Tab-separated table of C-alpha atoms and ligand atoms in Angstrom:
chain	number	residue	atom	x	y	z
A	41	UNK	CA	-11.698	28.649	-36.569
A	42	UNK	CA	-13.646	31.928	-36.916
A	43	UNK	CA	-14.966	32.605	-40.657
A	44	UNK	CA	-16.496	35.655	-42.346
A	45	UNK	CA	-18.953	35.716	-45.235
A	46	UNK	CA	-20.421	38.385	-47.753
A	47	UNK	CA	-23.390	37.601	-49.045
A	48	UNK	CA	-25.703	40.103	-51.447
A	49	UNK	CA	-29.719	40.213	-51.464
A	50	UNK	CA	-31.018	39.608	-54.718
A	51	UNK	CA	-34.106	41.020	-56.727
A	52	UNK	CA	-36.990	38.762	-58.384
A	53	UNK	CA	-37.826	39.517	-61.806
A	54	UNK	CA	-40.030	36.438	-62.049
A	55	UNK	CA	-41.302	35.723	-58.090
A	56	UNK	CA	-40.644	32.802	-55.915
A	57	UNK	CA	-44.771	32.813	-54.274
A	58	UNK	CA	-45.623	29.347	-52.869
A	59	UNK	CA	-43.951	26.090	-51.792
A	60	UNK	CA	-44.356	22.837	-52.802
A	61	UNK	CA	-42.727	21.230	-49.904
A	62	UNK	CA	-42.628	23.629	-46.566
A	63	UNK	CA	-39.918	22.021	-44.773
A	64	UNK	CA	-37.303	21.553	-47.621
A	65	UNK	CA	-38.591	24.658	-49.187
A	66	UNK	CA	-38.976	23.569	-52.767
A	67	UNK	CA	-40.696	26.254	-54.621
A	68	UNK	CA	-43.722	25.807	-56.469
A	69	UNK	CA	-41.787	27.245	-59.750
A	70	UNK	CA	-38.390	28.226	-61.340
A	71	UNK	CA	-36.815	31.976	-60.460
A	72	UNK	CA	-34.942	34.464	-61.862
A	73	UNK	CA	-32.802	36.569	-60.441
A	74	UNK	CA	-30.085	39.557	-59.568
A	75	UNK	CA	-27.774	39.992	-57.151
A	76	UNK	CA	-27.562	43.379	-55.372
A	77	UNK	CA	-23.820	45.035	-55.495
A	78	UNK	CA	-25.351	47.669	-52.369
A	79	UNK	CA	-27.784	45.427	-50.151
A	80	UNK	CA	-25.592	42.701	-48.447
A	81	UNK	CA	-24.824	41.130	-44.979
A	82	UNK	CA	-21.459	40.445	-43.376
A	83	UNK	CA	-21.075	37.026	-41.038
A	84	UNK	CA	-18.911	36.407	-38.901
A	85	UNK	CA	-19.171	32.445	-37.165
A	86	UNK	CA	-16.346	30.869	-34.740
A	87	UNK	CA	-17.607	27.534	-33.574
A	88	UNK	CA	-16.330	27.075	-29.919
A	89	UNK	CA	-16.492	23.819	-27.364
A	90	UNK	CA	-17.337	25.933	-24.446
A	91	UNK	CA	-20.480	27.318	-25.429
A	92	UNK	CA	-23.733	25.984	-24.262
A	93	UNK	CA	-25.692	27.850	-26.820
A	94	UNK	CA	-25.439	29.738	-29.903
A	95	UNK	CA	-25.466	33.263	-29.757
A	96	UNK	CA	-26.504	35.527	-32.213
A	97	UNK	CA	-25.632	39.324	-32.226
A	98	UNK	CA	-27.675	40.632	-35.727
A	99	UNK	CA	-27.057	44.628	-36.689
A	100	UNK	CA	-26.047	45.358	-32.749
A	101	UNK	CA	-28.821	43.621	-31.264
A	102	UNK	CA	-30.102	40.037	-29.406
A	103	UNK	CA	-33.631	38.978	-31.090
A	104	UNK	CA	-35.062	36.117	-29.641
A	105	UNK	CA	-36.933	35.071	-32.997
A	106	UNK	CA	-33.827	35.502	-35.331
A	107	UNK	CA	-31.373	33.544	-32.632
A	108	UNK	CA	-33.843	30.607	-33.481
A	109	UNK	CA	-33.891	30.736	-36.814
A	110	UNK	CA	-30.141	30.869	-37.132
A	111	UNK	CA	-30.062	28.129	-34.455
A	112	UNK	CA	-31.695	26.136	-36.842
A	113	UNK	CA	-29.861	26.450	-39.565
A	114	UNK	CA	-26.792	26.276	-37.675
A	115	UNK	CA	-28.382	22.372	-36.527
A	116	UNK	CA	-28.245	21.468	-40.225
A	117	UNK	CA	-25.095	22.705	-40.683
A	118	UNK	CA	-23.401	20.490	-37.258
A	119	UNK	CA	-25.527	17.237	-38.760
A	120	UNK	CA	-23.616	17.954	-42.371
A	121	UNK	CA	-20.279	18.801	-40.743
A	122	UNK	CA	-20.810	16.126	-37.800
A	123	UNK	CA	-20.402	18.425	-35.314
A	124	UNK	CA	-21.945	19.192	-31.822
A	125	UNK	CA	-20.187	22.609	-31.121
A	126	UNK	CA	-22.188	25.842	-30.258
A	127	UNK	CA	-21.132	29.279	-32.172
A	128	UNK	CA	-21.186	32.784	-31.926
A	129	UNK	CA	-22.580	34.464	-34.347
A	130	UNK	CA	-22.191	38.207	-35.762
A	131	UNK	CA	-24.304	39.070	-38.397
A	132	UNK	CA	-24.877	43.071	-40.308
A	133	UNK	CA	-26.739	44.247	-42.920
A	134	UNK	CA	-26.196	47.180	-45.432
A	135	UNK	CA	-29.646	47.808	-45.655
A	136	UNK	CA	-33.217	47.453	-43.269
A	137	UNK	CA	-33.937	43.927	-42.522
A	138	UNK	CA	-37.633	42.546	-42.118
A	139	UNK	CA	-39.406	45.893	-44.453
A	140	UNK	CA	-39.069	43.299	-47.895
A	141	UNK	CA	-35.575	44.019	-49.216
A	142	UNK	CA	-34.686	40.445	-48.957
A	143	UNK	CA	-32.349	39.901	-46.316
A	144	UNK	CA	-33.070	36.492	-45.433
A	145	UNK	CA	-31.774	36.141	-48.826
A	146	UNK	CA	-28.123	37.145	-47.773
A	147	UNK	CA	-28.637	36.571	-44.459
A	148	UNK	CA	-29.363	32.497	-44.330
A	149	UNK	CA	-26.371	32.445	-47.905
A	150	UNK	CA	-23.644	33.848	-45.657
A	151	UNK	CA	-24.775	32.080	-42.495
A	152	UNK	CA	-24.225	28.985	-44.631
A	153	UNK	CA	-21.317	30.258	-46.386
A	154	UNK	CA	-19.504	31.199	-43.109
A	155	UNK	CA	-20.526	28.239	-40.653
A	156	UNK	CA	-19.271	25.439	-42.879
A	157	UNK	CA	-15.967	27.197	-43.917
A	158	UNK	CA	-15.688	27.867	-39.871
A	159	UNK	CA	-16.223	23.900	-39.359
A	160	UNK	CA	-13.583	23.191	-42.140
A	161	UNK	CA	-16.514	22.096	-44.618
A	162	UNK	CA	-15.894	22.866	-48.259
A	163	UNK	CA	-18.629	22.174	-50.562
A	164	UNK	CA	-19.638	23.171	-54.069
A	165	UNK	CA	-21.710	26.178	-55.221
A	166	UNK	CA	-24.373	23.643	-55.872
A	167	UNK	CA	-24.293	22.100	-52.374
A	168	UNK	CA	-24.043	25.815	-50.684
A	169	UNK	CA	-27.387	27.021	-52.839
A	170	UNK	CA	-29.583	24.128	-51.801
A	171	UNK	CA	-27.874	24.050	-47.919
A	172	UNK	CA	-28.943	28.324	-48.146
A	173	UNK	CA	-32.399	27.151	-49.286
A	174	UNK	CA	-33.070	25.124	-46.350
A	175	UNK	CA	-32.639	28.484	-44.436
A	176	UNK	CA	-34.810	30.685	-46.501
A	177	UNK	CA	-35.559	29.826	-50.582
A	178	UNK	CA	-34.285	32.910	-52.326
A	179	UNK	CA	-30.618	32.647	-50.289
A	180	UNK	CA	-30.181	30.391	-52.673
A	181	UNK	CA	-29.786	32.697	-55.481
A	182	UNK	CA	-27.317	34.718	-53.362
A	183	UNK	CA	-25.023	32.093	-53.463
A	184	UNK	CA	-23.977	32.650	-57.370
A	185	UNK	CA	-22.757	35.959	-59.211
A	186	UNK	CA	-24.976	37.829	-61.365
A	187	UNK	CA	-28.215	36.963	-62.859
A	188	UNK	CA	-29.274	33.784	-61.802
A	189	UNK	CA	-32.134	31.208	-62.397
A	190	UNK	CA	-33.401	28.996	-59.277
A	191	UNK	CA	-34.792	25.575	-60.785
A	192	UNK	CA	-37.794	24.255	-59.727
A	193	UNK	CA	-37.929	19.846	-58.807
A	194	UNK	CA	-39.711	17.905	-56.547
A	195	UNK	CA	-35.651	16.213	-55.555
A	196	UNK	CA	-34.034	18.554	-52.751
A	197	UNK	CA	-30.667	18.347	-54.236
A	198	UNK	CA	-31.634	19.408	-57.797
A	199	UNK	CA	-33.759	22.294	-56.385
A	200	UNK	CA	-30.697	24.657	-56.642
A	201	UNK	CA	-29.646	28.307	-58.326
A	202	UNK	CA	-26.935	28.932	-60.545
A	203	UNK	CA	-25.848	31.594	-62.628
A	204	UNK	CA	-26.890	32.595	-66.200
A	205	UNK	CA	-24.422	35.444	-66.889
A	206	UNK	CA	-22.318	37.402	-64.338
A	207	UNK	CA	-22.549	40.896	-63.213
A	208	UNK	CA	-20.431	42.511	-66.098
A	209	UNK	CA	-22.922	41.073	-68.826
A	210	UNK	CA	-25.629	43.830	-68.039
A	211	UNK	CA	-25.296	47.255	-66.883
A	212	UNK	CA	-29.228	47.751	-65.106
A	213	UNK	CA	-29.322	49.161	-62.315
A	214	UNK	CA	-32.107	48.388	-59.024
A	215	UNK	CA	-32.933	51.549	-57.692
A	216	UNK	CA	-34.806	50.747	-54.235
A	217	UNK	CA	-37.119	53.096	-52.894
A	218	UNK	CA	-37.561	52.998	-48.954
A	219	UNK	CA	-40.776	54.892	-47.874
A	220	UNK	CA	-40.697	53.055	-44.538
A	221	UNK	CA	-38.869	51.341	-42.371
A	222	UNK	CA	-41.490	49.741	-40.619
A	223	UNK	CA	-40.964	45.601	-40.490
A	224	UNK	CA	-43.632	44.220	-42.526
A	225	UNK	CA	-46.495	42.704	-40.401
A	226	UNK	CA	-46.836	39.109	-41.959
A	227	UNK	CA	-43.402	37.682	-42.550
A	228	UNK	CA	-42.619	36.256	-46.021
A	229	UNK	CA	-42.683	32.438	-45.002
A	230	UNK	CA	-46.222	32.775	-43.359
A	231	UNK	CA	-47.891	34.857	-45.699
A	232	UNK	CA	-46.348	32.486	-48.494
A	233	UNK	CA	-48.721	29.021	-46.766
A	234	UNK	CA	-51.705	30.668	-48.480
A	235	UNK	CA	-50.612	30.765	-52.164
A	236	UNK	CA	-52.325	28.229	-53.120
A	237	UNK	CA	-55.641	29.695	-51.778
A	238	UNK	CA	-56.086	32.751	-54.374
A	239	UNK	CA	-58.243	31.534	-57.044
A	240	UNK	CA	-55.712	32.654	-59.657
A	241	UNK	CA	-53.456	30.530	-58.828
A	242	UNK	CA	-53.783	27.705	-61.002
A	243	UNK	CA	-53.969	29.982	-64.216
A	244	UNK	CA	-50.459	31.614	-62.799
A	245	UNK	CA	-48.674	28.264	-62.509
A	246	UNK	CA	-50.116	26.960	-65.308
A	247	UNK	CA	-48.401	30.201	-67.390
A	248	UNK	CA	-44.831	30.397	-65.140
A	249	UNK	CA	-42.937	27.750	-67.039
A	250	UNK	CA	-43.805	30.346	-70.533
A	251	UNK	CA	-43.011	33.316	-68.189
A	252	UNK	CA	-39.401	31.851	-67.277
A	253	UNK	CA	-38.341	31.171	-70.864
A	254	UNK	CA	-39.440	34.628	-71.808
A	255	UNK	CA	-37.826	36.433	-69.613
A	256	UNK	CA	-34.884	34.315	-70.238
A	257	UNK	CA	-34.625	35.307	-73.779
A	258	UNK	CA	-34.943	38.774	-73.113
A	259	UNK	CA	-32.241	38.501	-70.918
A	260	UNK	CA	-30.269	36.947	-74.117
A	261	UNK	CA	-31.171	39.672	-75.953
A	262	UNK	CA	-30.984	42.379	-73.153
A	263	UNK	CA	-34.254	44.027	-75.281
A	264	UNK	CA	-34.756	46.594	-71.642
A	265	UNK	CA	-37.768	47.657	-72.365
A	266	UNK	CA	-39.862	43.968	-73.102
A	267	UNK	CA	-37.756	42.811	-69.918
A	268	UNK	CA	-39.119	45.669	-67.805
A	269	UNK	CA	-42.506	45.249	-68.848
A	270	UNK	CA	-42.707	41.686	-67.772
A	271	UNK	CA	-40.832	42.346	-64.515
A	272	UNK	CA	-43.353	44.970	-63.880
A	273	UNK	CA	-46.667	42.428	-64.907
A	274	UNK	CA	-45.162	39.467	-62.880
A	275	UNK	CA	-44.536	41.978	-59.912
A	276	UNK	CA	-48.531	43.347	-59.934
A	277	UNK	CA	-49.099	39.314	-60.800
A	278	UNK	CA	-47.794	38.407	-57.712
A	279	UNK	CA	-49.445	40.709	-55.867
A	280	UNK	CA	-52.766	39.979	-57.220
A	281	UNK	CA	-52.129	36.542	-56.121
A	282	UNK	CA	-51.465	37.998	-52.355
A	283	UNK	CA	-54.496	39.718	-52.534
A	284	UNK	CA	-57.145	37.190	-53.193
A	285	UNK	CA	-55.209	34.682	-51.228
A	286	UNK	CA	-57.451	33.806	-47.812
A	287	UNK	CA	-56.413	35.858	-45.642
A	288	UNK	CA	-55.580	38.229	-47.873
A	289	UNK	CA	-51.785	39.716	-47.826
A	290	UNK	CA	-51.613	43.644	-48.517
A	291	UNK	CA	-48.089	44.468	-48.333
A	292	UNK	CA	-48.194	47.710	-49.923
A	293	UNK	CA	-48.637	51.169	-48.213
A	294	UNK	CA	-48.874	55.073	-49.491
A	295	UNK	CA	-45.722	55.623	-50.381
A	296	UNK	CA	-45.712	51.962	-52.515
A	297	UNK	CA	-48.675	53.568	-54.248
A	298	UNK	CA	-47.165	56.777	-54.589
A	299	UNK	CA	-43.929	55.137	-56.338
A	300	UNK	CA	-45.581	52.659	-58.476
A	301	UNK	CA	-48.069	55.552	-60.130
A	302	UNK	CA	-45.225	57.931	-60.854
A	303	UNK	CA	-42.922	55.176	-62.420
A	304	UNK	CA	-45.636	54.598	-64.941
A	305	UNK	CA	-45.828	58.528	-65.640
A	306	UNK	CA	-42.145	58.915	-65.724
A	307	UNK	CA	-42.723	56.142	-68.554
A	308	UNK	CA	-45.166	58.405	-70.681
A	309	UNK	CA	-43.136	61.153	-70.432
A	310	UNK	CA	-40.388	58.557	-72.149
A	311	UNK	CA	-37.856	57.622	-69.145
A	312	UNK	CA	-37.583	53.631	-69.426
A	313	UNK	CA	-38.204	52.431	-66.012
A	314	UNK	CA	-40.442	49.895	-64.438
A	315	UNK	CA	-40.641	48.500	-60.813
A	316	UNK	CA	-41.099	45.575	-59.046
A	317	UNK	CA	-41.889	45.017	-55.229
A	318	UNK	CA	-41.414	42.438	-52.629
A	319	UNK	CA	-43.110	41.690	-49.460
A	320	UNK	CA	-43.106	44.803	-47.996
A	321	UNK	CA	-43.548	48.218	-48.775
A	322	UNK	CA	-40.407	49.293	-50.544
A	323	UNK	CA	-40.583	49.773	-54.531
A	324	UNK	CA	-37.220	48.655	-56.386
A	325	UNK	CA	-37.222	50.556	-59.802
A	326	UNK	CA	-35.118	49.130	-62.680
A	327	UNK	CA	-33.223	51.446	-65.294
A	328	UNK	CA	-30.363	51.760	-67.601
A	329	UNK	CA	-27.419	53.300	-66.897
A	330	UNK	CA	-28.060	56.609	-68.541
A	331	UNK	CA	-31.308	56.613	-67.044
A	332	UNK	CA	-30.149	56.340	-63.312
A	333	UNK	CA	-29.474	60.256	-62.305
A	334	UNK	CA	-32.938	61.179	-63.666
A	335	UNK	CA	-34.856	58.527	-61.982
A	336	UNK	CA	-32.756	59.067	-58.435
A	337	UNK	CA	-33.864	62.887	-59.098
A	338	UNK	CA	-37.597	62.147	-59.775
A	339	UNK	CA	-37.694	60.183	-56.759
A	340	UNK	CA	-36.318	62.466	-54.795
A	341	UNK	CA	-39.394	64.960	-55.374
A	342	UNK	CA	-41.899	62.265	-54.104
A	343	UNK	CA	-43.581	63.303	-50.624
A	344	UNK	CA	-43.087	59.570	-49.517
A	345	UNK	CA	-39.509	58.857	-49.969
A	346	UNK	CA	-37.385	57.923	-47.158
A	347	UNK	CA	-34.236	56.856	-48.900
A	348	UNK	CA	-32.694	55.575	-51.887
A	349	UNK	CA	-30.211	52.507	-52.694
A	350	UNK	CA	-28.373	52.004	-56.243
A	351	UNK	CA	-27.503	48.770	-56.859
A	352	UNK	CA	-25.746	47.368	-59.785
A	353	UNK	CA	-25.957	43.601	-60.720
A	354	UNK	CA	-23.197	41.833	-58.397
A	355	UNK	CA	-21.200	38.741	-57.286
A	356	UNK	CA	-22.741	36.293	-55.019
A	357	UNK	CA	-21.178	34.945	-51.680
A	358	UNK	CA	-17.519	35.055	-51.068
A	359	UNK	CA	-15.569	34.748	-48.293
A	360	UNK	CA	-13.583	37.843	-46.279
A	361	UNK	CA	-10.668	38.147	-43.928
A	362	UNK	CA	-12.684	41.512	-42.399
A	363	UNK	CA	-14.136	39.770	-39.140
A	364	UNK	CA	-16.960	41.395	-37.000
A	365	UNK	CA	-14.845	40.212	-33.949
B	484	DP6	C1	-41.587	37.824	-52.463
B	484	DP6	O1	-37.136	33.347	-49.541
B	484	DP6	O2	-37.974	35.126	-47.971
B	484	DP6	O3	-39.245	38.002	-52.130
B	484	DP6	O4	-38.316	30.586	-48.223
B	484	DP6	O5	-40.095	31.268	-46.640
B	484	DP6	O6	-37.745	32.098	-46.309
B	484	DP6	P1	-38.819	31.657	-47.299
B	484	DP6	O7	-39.184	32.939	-48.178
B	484	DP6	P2	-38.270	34.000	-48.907
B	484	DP6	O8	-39.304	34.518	-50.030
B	484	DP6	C2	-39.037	35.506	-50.968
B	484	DP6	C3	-40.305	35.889	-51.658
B	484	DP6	C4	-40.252	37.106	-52.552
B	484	DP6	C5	-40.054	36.724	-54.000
B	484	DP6	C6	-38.675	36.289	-54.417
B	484	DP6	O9	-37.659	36.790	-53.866
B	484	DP6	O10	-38.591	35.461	-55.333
């Protein structure tokens, strides 16, 4: 039975940075979340007797690394559905994969989504976030709609995101600013073993559990401009932690630079915008609606700039009749 999934990548406001448990990837702290409505993969799985192997076709292409990880994933999905039967897989992003624009996020939440539908296994939104996590931690906030909080436990099935309001209840918009597509040279999962190592990091973990309820109740409130000042702090936080890890991670290149330093002017001169980055050297810039047009044409003046995405808050994973073959 061949299956197709949609799954959107999803923005931090407060940063997933550090594992308590590597394998089962529990995180070292709660989440928060937003699903993108413009940055989102399409999967398409049939599970077949025939094949010897799985094969993995991923925006047009045959990577050896990404057949493995999907491989893998695909393992834990034949233990839960009791399965031995190899698939092929056809997977395409929206949006560059491997530059920090989270699409392991989507990726591993539609993988999941579409593998166990194709081997006639239903589960609940619950079981699909922590089965996504197992393939990369933040899929697991793809896997609800909206804005969405990933809990924190030391138990693998209460380590699991759901959501906190759906996409209708705020009108913000992600703005992402590509100034390269270059893939990023540490990936997220190896640069993520050193967390621990930056002597910050007990003050930071210490203060996340304060940081989560605060951002919650902005959320409540939908008060922009205290929200986008604490996305923006826990973004630079984050990175501060990267770089006085051991090795040191510097993700961010000219054109990050060149974004970050004009959002903050575009602040003084009164637009209300604030950024946050990932792993990697693409800025995503948070606004209001009203705010959008001027910030797209601000951006567009910046020597850097590659490209721009608009996103509005979105659904999570859902399945589609629109196969890739
Ligand atoms: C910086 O979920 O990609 O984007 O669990 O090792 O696959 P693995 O890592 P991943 O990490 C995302 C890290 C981040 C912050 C975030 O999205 O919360």
């Amino acid at each position: 039975m061949k299956k197709t999934a949609i799954a959107h990548s999803n923005i931090a406001f407060i940063k997933y940075w550090g594992k308590k448990d590597e394998l089962l990837k529990l995180p070292e702290n709660s989440s928060i979340s937003m699903n993108l409505s413009n940055m989102y993969t399409t999967t398409t799985v049939e599970f077949n007797s025939q094949l010897k192997n799985d094969t993995v076709l991923f925006d047009g292409q045959t990577d050896r690394n990404v057949t493995h990880r999907v491989s893998e994933h695909l393992d834990r999905i034949r233990k839960i559905a009791k399965s031995t039967h190899f698939a092929n897989v056809v997977t395409q992003n929206t949006f560059p994969s491997d530059t920090g624009l989270s699409s392991s996020a989507s990726g591993f939440a539609a993988l999941t989504l579409a593998s166990l539908q194709a081997l006639g296994v239903r589960k609940s939104a619950k079981e699909l976030s922590i089965i996504s996590r197992l393939g990369s931690g933040s899929a697991c906030r793809s896997i609800p709609d909206g804005f969405v909080q990933w809990l924190e436990s030391d138990q693998s099935d209460e380590s699991y995101a759901y959501s906190l309001y759906p996409p209708s209840y705020w009108g913000i918009a992600d703005i992402v600013a590509i100034v390269s597509t270059g893939k990023k040279d540490i990936p997220t999962t190896t640069g993520m073993v050193t967390t621990q190592t930056s002597p910050f990091w007990p003050l930071r973990k210490q203060l996340l559990p304060q940081k989560i309820e605060k951002i919650k109740t902005y959320l409540k409130i939908r008060d922009f401009e205290k929200f986008g000042e604490l996305v923006e702090s826990e973004a630079l936080e984050m990175h501060a932690i990267m770089l006085t890890s051991k090795p040191s991670l510097i993700y961010w290149q000219s054109g990050t630079l060149e974004v970050m330093k004009n959002v903050k002017k575009w602040r003084d001169e009164g637009i209300s915008c604030y950024f946050t980055i990932n792993t990697g050297q693409d800025v995503h810039i948070l606004c209001q609606k009203k705010d959008v047009d001027v910030v797209v044409s601000k951006l567009a003046t910046l020597s850097l700039l590659q490209k721009t995405i608009i996103n509005w808050p979105s659904r999570g994973s859902y399945l589609t009749n629109a196969h890739l073959f």
